[in-house]
PDB file of N, CA, C and O in Angstrom:
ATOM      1  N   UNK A   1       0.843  -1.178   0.000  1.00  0.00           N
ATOM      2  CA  UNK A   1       0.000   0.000   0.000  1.00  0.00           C
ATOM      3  C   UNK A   1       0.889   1.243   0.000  1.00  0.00           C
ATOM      4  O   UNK A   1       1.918   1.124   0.666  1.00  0.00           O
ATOM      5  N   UNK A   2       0.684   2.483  -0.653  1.00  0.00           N
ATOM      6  CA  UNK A   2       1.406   3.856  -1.235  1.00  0.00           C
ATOM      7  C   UNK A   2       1.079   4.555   0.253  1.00  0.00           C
ATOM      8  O   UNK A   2       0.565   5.652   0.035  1.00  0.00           O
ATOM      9  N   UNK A   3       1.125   4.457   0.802  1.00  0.00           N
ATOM     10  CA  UNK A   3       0.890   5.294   1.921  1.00  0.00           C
ATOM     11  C   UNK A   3       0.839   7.090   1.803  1.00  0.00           C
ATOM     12  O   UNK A   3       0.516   7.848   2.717  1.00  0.00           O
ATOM     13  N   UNK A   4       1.241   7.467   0.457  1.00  0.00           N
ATOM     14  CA  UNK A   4       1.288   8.799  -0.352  1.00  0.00           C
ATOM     15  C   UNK A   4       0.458   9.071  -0.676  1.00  0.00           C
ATOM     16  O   UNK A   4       0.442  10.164  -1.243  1.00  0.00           O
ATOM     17  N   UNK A   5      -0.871   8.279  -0.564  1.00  0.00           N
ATOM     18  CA  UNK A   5      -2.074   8.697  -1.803  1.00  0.00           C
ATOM     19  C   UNK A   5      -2.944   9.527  -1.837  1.00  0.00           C
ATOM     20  O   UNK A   5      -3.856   8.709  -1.716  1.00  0.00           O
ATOM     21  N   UNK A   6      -3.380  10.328  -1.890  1.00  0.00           N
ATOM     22  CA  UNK A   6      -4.353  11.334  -2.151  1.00  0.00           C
ATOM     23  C   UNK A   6      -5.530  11.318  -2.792  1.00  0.00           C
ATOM     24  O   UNK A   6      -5.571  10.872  -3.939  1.00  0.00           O
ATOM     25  N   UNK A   7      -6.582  11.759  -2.216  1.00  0.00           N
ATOM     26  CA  UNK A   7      -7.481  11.625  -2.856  1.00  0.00           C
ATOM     27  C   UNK A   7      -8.510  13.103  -2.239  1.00  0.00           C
ATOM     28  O   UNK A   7      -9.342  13.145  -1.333  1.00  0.00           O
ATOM     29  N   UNK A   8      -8.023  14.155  -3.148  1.00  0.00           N
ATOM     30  CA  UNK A   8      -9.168  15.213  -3.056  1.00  0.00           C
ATOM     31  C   UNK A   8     -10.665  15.396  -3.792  1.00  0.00           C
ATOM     32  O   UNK A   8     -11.102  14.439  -4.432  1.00  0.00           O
ATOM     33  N   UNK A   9     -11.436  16.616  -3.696  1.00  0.00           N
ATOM     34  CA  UNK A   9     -12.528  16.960  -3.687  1.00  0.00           C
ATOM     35  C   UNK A   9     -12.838  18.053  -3.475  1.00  0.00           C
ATOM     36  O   UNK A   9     -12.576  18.717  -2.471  1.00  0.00           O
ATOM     37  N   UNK A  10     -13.625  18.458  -4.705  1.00  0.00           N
ATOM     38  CA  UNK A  10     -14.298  19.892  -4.678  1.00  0.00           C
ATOM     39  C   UNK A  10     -15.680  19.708  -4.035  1.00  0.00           C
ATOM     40  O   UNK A  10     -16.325  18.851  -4.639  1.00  0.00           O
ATOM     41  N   UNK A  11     -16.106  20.060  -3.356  1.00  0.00           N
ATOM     42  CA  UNK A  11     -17.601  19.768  -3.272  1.00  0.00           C
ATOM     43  C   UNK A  11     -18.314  21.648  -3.192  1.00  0.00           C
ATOM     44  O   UNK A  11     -17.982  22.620  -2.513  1.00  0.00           O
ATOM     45  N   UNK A  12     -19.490  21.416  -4.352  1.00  0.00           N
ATOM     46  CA  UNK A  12     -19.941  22.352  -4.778  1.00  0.00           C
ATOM     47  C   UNK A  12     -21.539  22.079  -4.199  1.00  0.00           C
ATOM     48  O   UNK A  12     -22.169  21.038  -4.389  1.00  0.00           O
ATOM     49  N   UNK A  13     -22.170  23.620  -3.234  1.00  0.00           N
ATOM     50  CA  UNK A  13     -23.865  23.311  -3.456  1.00  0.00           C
ATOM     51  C   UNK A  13     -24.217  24.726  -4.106  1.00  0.00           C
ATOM     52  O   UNK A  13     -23.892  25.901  -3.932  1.00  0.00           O
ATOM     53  N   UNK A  14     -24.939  24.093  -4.832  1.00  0.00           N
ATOM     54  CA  UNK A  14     -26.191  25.436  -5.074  1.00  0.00           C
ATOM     55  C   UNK A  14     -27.274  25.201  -4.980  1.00  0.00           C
ATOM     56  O   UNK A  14     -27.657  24.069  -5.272  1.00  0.00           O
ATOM     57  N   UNK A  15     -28.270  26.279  -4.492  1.00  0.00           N
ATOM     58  CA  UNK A  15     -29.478  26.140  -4.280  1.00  0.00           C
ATOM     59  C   UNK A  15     -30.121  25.944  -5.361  1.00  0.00           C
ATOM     60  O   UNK A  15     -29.716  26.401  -6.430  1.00  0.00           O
ATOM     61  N   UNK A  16     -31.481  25.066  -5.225  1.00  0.00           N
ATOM     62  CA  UNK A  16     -32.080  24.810  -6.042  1.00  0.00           C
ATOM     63  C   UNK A  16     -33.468  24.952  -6.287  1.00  0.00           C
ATOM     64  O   UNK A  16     -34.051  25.029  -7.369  1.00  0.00           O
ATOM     65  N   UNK A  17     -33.940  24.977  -5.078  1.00  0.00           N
ATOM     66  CA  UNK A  17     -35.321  25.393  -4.766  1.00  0.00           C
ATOM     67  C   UNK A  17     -35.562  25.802  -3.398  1.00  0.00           C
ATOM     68  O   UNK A  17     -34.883  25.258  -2.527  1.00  0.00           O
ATOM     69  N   UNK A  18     -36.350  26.602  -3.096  1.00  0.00           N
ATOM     70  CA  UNK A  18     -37.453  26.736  -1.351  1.00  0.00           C
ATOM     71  C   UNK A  18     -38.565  26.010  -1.468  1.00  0.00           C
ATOM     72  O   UNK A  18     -39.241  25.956  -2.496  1.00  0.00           O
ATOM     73  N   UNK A  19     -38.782  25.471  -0.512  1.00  0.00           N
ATOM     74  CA  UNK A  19     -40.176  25.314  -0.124  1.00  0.00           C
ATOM     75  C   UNK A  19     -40.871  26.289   0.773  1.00  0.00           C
ATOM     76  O   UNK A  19     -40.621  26.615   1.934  1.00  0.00           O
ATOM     77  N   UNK A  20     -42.230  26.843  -0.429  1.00  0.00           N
ATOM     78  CA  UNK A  20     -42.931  27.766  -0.105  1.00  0.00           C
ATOM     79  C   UNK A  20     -43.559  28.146   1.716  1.00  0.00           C
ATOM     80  O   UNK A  20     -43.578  29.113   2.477  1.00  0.00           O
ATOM     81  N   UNK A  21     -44.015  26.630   1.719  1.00  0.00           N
ATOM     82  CA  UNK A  21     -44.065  26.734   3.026  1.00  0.00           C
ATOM     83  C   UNK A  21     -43.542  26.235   4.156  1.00  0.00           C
ATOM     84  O   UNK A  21     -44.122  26.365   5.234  1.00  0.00           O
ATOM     85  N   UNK A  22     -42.477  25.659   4.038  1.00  0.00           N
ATOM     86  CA  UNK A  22     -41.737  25.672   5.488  1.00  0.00           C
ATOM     87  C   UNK A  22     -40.495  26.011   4.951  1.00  0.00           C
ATOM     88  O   UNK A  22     -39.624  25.572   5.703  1.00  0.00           O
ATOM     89  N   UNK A  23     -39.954  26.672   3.860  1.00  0.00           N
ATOM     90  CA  UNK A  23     -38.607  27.243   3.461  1.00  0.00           C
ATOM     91  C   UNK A  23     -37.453  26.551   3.754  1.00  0.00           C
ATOM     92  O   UNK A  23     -36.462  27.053   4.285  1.00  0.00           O
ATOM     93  N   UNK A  24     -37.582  25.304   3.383  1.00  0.00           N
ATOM     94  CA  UNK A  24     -36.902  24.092   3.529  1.00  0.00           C
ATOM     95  C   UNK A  24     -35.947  24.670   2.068  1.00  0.00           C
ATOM     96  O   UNK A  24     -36.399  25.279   1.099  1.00  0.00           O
ATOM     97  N   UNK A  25     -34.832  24.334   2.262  1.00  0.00           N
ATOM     98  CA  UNK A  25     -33.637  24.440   0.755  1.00  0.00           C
ATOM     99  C   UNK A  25     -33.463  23.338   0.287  1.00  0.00           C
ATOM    100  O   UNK A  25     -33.313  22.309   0.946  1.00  0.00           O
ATOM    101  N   UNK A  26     -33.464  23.428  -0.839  1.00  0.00           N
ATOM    102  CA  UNK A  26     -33.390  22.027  -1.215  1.00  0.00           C
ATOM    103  C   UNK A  26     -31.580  22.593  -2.141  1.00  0.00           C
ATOM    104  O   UNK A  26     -31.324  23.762  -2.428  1.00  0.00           O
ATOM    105  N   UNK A  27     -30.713  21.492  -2.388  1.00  0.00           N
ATOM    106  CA  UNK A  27     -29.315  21.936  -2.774  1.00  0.00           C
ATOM    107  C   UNK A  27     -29.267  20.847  -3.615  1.00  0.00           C
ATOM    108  O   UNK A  27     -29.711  19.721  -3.391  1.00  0.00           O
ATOM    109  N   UNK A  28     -28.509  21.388  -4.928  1.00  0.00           N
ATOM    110  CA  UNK A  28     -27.827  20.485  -5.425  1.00  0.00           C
ATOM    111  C   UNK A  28     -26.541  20.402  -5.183  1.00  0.00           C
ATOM    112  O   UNK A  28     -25.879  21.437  -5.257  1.00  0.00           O
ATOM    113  N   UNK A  29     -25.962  19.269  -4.871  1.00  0.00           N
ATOM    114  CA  UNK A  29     -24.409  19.421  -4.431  1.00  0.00           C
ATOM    115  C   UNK A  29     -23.824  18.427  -5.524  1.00  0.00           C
ATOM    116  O   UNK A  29     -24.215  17.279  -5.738  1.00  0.00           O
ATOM    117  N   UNK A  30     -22.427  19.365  -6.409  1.00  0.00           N
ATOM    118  CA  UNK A  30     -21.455  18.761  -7.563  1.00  0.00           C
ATOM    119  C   UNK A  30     -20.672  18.500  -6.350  1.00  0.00           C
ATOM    120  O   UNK A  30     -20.499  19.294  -5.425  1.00  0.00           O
ATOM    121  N   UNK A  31     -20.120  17.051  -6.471  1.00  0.00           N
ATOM    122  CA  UNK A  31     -18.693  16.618  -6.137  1.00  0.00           C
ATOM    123  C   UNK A  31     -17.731  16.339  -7.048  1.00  0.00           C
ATOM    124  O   UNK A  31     -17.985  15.553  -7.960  1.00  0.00           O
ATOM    125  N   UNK A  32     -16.480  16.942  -6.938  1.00  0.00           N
ATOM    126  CA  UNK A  32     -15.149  16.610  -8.386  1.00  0.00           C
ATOM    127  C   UNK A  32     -14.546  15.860  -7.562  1.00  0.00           C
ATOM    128  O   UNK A  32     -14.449  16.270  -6.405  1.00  0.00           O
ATOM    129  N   UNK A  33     -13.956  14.520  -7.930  1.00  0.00           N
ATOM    130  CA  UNK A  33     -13.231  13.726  -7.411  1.00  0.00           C
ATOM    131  C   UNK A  33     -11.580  14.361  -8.102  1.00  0.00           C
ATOM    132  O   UNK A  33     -10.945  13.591  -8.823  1.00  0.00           O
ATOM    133  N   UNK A  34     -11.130  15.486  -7.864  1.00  0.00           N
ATOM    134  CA  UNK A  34      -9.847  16.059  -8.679  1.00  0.00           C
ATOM    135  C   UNK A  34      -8.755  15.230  -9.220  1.00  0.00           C
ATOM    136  O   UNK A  34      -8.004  15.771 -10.031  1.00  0.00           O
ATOM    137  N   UNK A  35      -8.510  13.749  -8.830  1.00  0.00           N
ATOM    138  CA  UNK A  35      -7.251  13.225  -9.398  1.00  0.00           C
ATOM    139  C   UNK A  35      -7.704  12.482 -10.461  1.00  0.00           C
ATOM    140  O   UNK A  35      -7.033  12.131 -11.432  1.00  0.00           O
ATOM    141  N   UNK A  36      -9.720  12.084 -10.088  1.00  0.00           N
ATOM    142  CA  UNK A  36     -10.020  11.564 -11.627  1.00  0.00           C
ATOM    143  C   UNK A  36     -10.730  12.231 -12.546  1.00  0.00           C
ATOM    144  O   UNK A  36     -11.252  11.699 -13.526  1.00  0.00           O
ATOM    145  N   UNK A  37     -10.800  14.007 -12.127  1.00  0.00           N
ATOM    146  CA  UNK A  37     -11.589  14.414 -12.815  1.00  0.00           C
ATOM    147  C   UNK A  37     -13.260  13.878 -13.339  1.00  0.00           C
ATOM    148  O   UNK A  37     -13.805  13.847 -14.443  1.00  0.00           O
ATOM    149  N   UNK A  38     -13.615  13.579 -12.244  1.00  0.00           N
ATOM    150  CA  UNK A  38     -14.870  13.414 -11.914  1.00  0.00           C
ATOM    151  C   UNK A  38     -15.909  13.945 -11.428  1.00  0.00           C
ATOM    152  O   UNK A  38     -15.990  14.189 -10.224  1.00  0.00           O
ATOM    153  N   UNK A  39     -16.559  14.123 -12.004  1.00  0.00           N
ATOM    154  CA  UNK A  39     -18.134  14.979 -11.210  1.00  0.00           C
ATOM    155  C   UNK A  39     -19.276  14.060 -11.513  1.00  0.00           C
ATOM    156  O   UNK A  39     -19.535  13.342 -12.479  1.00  0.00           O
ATOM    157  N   UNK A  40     -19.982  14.356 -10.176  1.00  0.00           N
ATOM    158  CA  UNK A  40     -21.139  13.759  -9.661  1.00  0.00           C
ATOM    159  C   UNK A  40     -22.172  14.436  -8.933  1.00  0.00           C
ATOM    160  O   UNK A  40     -21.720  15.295  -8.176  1.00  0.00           O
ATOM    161  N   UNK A  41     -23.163  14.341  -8.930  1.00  0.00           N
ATOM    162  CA  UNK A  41     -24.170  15.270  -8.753  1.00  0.00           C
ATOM    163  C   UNK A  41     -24.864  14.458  -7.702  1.00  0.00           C
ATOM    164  O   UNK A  41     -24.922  13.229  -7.698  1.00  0.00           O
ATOM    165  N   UNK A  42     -25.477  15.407  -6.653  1.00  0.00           N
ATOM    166  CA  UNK A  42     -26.448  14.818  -5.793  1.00  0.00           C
ATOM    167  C   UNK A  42     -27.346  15.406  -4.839  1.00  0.00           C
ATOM    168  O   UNK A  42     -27.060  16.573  -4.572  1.00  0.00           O
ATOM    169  N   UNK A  43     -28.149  15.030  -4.367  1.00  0.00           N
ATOM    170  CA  UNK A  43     -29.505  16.219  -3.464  1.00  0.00           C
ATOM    171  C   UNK A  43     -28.988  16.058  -2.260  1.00  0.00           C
ATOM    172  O   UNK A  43     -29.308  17.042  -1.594  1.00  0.00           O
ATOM    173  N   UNK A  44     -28.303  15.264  -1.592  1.00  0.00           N
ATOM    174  CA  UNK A  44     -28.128  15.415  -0.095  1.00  0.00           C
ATOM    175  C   UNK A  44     -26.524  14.969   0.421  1.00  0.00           C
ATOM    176  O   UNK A  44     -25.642  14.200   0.039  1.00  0.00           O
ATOM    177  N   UNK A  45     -26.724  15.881   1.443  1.00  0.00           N
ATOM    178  CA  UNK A  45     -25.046  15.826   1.733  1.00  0.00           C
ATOM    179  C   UNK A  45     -24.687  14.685   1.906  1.00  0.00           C
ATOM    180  O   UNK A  45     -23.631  14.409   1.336  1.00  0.00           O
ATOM    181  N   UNK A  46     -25.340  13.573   2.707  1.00  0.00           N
ATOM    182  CA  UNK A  46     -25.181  11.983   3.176  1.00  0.00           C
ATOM    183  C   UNK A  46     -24.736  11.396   2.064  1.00  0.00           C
ATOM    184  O   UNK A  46     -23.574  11.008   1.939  1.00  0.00           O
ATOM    185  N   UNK A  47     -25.691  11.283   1.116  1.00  0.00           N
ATOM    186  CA  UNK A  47     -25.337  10.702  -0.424  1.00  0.00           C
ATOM    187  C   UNK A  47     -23.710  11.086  -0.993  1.00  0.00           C
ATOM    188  O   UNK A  47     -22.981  10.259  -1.542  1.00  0.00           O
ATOM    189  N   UNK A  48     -23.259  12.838  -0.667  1.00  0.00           N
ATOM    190  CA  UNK A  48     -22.427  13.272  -1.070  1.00  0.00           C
ATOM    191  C   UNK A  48     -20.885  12.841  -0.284  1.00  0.00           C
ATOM    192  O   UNK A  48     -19.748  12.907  -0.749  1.00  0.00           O
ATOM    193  N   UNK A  49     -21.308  12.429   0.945  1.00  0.00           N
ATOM    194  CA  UNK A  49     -20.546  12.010   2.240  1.00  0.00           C
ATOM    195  C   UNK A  49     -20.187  10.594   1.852  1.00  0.00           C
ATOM    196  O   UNK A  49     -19.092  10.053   2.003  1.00  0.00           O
ATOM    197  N   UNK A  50     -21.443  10.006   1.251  1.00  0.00           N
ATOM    198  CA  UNK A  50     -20.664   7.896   1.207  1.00  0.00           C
ATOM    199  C   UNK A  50     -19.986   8.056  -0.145  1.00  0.00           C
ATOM    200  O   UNK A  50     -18.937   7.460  -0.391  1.00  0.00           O
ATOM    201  N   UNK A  51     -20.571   8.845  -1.010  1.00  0.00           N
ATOM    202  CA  UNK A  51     -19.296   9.113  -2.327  1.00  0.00           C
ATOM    203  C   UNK A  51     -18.169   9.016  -1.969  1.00  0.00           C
ATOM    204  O   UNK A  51     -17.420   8.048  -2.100  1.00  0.00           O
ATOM    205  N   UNK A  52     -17.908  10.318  -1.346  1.00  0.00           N
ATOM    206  CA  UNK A  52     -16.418  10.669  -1.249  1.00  0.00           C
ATOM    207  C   UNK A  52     -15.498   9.253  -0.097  1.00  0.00           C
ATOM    208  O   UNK A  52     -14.300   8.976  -0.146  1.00  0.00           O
ATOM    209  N   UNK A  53     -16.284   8.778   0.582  1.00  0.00           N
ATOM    210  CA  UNK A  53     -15.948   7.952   1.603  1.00  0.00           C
ATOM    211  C   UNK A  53     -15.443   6.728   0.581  1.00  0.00           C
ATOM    212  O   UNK A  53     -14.253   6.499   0.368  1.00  0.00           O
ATOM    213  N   UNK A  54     -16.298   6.151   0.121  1.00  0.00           N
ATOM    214  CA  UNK A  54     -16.265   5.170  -1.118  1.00  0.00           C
ATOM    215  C   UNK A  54     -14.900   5.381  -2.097  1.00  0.00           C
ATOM    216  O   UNK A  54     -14.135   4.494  -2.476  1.00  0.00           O
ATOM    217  N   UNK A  55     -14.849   6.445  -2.312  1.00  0.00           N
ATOM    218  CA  UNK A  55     -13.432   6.797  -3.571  1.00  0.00           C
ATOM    219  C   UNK A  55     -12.777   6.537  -2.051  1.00  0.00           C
ATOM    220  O   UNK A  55     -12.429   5.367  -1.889  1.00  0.00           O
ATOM    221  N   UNK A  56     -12.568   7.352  -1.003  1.00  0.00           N
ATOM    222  CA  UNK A  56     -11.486   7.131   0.088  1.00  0.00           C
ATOM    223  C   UNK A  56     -10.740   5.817  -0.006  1.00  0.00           C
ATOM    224  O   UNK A  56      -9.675   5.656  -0.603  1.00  0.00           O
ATOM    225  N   UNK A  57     -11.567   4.706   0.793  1.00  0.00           N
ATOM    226  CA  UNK A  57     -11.407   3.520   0.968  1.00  0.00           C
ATOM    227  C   UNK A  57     -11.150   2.824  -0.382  1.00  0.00           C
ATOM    228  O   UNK A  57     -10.460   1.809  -0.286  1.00  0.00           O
ATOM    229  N   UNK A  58     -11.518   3.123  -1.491  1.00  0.00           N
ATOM    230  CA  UNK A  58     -10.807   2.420  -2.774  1.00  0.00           C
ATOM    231  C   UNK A  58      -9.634   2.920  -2.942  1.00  0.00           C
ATOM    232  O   UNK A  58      -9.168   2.789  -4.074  1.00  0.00           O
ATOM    233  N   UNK A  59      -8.982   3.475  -2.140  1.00  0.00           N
ATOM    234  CA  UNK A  59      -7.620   3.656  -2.527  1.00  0.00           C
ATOM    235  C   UNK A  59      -6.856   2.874  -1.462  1.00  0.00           C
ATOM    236  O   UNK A  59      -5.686   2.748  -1.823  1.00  0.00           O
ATOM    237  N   UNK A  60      -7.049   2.413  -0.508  1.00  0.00           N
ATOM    238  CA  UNK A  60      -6.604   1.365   0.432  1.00  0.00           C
ATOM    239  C   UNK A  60      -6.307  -0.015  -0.071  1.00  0.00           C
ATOM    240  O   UNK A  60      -5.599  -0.839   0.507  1.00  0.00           O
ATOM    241  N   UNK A  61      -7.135  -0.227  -1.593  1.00  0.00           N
ATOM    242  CA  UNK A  61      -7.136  -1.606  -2.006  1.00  0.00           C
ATOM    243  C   UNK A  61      -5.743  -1.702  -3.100  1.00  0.00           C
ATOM    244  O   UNK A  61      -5.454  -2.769  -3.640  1.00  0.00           O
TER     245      UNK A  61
END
């Protein structure tokens, strides 16, 4: 194992909508995986959280 390895990330939100009545945000969040030049799109940070976790741990293998 490279014990050197890197693995960054842009993570981008923009808003995407309100909800009228309880003004809930709804976000779209881009993630760039930068060493593979990757983007991925997603509505919630959790989703955006096991991404980046997922590329993490594939670099352990």
């Amino acid at each position: 194992m490279d014990i050197n390895q890197i693995a960054s990330f842009v993570v981008r939100f923009q808003l995407a909508a309100i909800e009228k009545e309880t003004g809930k945000k709804q976000w779209r969040i881009k993630v760039t995986h930068v060493q593979e030049d990757r983007e991925t799109l997603f509505e919630s940070i959790e989703k955006a959280m096991e991404f980046m976790q997922e590329m993490a741990e594939d670099l352990r293998e």
